[in-house]
Coordinates of C-alpha atoms and ligand atoms in Angstrom, one line a residue:
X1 CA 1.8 2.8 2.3
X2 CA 3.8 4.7 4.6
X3 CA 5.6 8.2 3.0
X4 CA 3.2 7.6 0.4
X5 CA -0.5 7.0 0.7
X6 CA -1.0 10.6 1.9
X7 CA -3.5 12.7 1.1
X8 CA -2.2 14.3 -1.9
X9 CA -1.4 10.6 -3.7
X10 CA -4.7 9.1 -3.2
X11 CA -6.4 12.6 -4.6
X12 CA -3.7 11.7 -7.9
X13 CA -4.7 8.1 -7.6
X14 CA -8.6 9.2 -7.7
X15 CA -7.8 11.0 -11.0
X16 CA -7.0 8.4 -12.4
X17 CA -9.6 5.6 -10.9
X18 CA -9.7 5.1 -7.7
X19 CA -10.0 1.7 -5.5
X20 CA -12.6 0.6 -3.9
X21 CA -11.0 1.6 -0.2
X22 CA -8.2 3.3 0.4
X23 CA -5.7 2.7 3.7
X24 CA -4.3 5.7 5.5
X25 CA -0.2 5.2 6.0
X26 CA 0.4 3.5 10.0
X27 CA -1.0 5.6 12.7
X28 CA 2.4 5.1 15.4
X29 CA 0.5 3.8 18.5
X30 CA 2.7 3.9 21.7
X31 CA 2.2 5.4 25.6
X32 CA 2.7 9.1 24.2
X33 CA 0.9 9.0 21.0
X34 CA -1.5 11.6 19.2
X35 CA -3.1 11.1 16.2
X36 CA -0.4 12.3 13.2
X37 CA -2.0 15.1 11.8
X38 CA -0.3 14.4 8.4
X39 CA -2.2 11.4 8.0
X40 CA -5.4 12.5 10.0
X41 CA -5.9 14.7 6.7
X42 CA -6.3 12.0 4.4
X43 CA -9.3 11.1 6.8
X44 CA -10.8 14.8 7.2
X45 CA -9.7 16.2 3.8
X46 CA -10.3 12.7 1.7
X47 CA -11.8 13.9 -1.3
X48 CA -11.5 11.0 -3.4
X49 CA -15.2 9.6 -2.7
X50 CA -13.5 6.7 -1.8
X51 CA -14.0 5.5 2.2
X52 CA -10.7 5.2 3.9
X53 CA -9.4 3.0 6.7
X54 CA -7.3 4.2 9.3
X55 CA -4.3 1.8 9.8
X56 CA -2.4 1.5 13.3
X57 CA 0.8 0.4 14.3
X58 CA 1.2 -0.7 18.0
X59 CA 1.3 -3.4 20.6
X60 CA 0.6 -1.4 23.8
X61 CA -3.4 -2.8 24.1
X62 CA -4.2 0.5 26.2
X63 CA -3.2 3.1 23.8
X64 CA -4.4 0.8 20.6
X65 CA -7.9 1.4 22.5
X66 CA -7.2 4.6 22.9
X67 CA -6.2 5.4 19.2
X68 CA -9.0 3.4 18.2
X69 CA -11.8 4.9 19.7
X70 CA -10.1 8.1 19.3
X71 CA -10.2 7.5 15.3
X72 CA -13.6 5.8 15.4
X73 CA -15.2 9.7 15.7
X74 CA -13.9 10.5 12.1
X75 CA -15.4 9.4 8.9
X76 CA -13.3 6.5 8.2
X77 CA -14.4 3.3 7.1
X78 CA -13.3 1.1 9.8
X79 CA -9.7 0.6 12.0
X80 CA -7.3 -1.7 10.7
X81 CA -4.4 -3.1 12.4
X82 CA -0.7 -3.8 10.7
X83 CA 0.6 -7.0 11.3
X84 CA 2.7 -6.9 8.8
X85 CA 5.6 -4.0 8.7
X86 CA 8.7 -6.0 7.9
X87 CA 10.7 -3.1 8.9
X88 CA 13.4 -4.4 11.3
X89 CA 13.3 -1.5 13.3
X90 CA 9.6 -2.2 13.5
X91 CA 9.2 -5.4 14.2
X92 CA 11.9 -5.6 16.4
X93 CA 9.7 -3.4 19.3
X94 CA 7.1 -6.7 18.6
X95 CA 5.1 -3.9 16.5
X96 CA 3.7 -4.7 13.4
X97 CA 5.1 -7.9 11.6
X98 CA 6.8 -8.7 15.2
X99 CA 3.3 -9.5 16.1
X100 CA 3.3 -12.6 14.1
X101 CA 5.4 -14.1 16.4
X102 CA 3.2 -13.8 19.5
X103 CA -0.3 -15.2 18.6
X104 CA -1.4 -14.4 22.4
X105 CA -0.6 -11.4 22.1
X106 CA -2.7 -11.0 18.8
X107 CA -4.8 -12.8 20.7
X108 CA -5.4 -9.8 23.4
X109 CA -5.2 -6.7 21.1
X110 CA -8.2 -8.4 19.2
X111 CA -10.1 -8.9 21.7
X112 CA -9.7 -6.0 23.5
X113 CA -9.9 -3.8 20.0
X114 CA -13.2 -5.7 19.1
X115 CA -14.6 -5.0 22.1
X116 CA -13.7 -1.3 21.7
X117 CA -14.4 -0.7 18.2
X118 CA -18.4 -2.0 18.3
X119 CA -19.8 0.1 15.6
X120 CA -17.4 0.5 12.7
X121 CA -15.8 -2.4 10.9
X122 CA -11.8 -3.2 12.5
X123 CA -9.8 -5.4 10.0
X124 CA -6.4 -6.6 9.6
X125 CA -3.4 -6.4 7.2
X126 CA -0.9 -9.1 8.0
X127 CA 1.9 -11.2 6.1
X128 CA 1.7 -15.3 6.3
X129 CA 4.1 -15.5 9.3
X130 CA 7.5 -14.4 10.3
X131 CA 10.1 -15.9 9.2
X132 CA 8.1 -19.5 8.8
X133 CA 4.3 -20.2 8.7
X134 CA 4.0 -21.9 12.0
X135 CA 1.7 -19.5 13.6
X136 CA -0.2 -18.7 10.5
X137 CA -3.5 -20.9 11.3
X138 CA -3.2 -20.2 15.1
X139 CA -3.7 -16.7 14.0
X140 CA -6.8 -17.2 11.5
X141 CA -8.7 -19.1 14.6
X142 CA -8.0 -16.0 16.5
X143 CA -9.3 -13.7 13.6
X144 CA -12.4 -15.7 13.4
X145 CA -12.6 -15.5 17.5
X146 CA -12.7 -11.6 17.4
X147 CA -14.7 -11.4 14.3
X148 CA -12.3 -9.4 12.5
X149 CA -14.3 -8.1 9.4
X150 CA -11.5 -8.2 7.0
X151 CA -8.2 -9.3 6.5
X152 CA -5.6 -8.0 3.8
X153 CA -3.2 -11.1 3.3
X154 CA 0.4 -10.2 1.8
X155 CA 1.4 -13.2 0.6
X156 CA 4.8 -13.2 2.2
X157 CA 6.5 -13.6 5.1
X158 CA 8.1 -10.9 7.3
X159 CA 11.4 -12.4 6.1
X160 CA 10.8 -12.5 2.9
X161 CA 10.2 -8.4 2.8
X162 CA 9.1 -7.2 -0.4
X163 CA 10.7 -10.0 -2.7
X164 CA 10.0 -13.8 -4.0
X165 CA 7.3 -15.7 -4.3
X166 CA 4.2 -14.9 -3.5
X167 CA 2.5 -17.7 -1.6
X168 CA -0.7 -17.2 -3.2
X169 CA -2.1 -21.2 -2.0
X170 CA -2.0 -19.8 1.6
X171 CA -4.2 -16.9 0.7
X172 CA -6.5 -19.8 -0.5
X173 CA -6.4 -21.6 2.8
X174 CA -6.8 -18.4 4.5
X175 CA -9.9 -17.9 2.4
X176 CA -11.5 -20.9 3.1
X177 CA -10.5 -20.7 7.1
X178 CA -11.3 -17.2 8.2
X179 CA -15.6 -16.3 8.4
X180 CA -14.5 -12.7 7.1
X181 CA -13.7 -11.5 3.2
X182 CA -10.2 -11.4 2.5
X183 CA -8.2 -9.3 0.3
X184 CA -5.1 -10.9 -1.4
X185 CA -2.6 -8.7 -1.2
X186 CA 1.5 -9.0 -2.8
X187 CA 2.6 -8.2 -6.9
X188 CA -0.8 -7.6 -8.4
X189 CA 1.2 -6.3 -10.9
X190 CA -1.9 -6.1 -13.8
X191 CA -5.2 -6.7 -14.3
X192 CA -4.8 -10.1 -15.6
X193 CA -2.4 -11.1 -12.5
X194 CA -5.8 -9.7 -10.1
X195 CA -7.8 -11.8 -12.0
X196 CA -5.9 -14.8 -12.0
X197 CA -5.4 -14.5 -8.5
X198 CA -9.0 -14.2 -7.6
X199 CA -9.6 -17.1 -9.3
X200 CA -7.2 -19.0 -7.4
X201 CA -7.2 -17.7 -4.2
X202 CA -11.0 -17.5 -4.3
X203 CA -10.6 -14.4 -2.2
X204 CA -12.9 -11.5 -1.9
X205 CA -11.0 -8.7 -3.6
X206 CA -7.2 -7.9 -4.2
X207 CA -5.1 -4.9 -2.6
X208 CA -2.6 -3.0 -4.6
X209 CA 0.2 -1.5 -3.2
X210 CA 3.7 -0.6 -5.0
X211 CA 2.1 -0.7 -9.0
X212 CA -0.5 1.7 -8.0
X213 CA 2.1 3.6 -7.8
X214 CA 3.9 2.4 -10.7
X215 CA 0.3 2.3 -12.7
X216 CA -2.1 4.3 -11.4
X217 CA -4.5 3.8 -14.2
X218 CA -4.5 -0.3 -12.9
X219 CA -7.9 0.1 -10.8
X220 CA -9.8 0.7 -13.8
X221 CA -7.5 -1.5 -15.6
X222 CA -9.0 -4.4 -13.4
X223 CA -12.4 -3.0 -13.2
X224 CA -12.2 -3.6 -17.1
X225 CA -11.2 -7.2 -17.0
X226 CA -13.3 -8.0 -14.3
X227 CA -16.4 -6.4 -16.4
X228 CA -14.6 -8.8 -19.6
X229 CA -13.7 -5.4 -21.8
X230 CA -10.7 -4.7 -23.5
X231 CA -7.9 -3.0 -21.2
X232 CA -7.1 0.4 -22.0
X233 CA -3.3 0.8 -22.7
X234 CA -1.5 4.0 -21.3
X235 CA 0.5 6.0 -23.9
X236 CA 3.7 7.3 -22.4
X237 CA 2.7 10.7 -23.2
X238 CA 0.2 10.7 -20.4
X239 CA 2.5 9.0 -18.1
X240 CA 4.8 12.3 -18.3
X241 CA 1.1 13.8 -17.4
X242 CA 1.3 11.5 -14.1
X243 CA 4.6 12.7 -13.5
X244 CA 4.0 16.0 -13.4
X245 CA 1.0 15.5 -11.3
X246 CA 3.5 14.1 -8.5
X247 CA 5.5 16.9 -9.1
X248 CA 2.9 19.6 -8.5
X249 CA 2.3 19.1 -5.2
X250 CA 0.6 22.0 -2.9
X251 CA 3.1 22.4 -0.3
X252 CA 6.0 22.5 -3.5
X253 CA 6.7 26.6 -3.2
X254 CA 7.9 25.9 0.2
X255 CA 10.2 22.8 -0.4
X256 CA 13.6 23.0 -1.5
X257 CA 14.6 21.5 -5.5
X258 CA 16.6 18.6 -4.2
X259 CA 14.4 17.8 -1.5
X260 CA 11.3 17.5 -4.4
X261 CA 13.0 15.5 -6.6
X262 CA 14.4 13.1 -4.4
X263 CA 10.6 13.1 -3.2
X264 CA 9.9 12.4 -7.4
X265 CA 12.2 9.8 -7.3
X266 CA 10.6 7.8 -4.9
X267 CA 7.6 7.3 -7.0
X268 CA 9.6 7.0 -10.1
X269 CA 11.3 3.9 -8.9
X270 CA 8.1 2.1 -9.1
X271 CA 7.5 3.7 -12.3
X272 CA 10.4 3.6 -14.5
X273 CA 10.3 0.1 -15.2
X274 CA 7.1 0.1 -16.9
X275 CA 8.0 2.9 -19.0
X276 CA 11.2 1.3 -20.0
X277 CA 12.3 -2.3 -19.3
X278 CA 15.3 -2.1 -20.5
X279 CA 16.5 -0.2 -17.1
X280 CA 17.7 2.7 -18.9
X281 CA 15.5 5.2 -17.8
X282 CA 15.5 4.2 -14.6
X283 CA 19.5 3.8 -13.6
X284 CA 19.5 7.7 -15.5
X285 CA 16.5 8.6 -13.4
X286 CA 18.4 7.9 -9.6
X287 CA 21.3 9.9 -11.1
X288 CA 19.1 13.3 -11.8
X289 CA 19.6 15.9 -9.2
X290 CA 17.6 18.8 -10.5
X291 CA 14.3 19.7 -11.9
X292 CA 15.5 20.5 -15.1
X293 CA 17.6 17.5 -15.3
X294 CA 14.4 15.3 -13.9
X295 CA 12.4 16.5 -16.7
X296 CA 14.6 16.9 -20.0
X297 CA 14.7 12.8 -18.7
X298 CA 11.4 12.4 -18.9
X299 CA 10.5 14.0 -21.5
X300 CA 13.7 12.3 -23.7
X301 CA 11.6 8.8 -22.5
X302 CA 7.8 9.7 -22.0
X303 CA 7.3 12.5 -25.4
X304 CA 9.6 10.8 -28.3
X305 CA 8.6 8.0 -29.1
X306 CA 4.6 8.6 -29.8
X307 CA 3.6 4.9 -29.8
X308 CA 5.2 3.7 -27.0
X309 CA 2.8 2.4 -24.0
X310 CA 3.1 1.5 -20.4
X311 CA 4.0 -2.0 -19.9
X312 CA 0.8 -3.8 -18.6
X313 CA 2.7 -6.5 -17.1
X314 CA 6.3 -5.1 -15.6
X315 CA 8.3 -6.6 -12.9
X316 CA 9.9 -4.3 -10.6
X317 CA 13.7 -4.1 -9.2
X318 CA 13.9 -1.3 -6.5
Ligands
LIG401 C1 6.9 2.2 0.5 C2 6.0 1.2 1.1 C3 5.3 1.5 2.3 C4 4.4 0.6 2.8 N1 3.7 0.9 3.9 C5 2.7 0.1 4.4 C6 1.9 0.5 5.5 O1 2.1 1.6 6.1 N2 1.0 -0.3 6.0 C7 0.8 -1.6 5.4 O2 -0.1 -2.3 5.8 N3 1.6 -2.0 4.4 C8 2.5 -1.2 3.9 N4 3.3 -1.6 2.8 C9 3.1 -2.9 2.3 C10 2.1 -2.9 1.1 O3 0.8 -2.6 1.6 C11 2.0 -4.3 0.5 O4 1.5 -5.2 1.5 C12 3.3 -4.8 -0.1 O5 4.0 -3.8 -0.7 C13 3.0 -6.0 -1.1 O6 2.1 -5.6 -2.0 P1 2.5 -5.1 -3.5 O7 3.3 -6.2 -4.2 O8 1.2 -4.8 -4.2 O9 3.3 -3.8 -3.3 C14 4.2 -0.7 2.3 C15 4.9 -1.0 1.1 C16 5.8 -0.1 0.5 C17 6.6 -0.5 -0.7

C-alpha cells in the first residue's frame, strides 16, 4: 500500500506475524524513471523473512521492461503489475486501474513483460473492471494467455474505490477461469471473514490490506482459524504497544512533531475503530495536534479499561 507498506511497516507487521508475501508500495514506471530508493529498501533491507514482490505502476511497455528486468536482479519474489489504482489522477494517464479499460493494451504489456521476466514469477493485482465488468473475462483470457502466475483480485471496481460491496461471486468466476492461483483481495476484515471467503470464492489465499493495518496481529489470527484453534484476542493494552511501535520510527529525531503525528494518524484511522466503535476515539484522535496530546489519547482509550479487547470484526469509516 502506497505511503504505507515501507520498509519500516512490514518490519512492525513481522513483529507481530507476518504474511505469507508481502507487496512493495507502486514502483512509478514512466520514460524518466529510476527505481525509488524508498521503496527499493524494503527489497534490499526486508528483514521480515517474508519474500516480497515488487509492484509497478505504468503503461509505457518499454520502460515496464526496463523496470522489470531492472528489478528482476534483486531478491524479490516476483514483479507484479497494478491494475488497479483507483486514484483519479492515476488512472486518468491509463495507469493502473485505467488499464482496465484497454484489454489490448493489457494485452501487450503482458506479453511483452512475460517475455521479459522468464525466470522469476510476474503476477497481477487488479479490480473487477472500471466502472462496469464488461472487460472483466476479456482480461482473465489474456492472464491465462501470458501465464500470469498470480493474480490478486479486489473485489471492486475502479469506481467503486474503497467502499460497498465486495463482489466476492466474481472472485469465484475468476477462480475457476484463470490457470494461475488467485488471491481474493477487498474487507478481509477477520479471520472468520478470510475463511468464509476462501470457502466461497474457492481461491488460493486472501490479501489484506487496510486491517493489517488496523490489526496487525490478523495474520496469525487467520493462521489460527485456518489451523481450527481458538483466536487470540488483543487487549488494548498491547494495542497502545502497536502504537508506539508506529511512533518510534528510525528516521523520527529528524522529523518535525506535527509532521509525525499527522504521519500517526494515518495509521490510526484504520485503527481507531477497532479500539473503539463507538467513534469516540477516533473523531478525538484527527483533532490531536501534538505528541503529548496523541498519547494522553491513547493512553485515556488503550490503558483504562484493563479488559477491553480489539474488536475482531470492525467495520471501518475513513
Ligand atoms: C492507503 C492505501 C494505499 C494503497 N496502495 C496500493 C498500492 O500501492 N498497490 C496496490 O496494489 N493496492 C494498493 N491499495 C489497495 C489495497 O491493496 C487493497 O486492494 C484495497 O485496499 C482493498 O483491500 P482491503 O479491504 O483489504 O483494504 C492501497 C490501499 C490503501 C487504503
Amino acid at each position: 500500500m502506497q505511503d504505507v507498506t515501507n520498509k519500516w511497516f512490514m518490519k512492525v507487521i513481522a513483529h507481530y506475524g507476518s504474511p505469507d508475501y508481502f507487496f512493495t508500495e507502486y514502483f512509478r514506471v514512466n520514460d524518466t524513471s529510476r527505481l525509488n530508493r524508498n521503496i527499493l529498501a524494503a527489497i534490499t533491507e526486508n528483514d521480515t523473512g517474508r519474500p516480497v514482490f515488487a509492484q509497478m505502476i505504468g503503461e509505457s511497455i518499454p520502460d515496464l521492461v526496463r523496470t522489470a528486468k531492472e528489478l528482476c536482479k534483486y531478491n524479490i519474489a516476483g514483479v507484479d503489475l497494478n491494475m488497479g489504482c483507483p486514484a483519479p489522477r492515476i488512472y486518468r494517464k491509463n495507469v493502473g486501474g485505467g488499464l482496465l479499460r484497454e484489454p489490448e493494451k493489457v494485452d501487450q504489456i503482458l506479453g511483452e513483460l512475460r517475455a521479459a521476466v522468464n525466470d522469476k514469477p510476474l503476477t497481477v493485482k487488479m479490480r473487477v473492471g472500471f466502472e462496469n465488468t464488461d472487460n472483466f473475462y476479456s482480461i482473465l483470457d489474456i492472464i491465462n494467455r501470458h501465464n500470469i502466475d498470480l493474480l490478486s483480485l479486489h473485489g471492486r471496481t475502479v469506481k467503486d474505490m474503497y467502499h460497498g460491496v465486495v463482489k466476492y461471486d466474481l472472485i469465484a468466476e475468476a477462480v475457476k477461469r484463470v490457470d494461475c492461483p488467485v488471491l481474493a483481495n477487498g474487507n478481509i476484515n477477520s479471520a472468520k471473514t478470510a475463511l468464509e471467503v476462501l470457502s466461497q470464492t474457492g481461491a488460493a489465499g486472501v490479501m489484506v490490506g487496510r486491517w493489517a493495518i488496523g490489526n496487525p496481529w490478523l495474520f496469525n489470527q487467520i493462521r489460527q482459524a485456518w489451523r481450527g484453534e481458538e483466536i487470540t484476542v488483543v487487549p488494548l493494552a498491547e494495542v497502545r504497544n502497536y502504537i508506539d511501535r508506529l511512533w518510534q520510527t528510525p528516521t523520527a529525531s529528524t522529523i518535525p512533531e506535527r509532521s509525525r503525528v499527522a504521519y500517526l494518524k494515518m495509521f490510526l484511522n484504520y485503527i481507531a475503530l477497532s479500539v473503539d466503535t463507538e467513534g469516540d476515539f477516533l473523531r478525538l484522535m484527527r483533532r490531536v495536534q501534538t505528541e503529548g496530546e496523541m498519547f494522553n489519547l491513547c493512553d485515556r482509550f488503550l490503558l483504562t479499561e484493563g479488559t477491553k479487547t480489539l474488536a475482531l470484526a470492525p467495520s471501518l469509516k475513513v
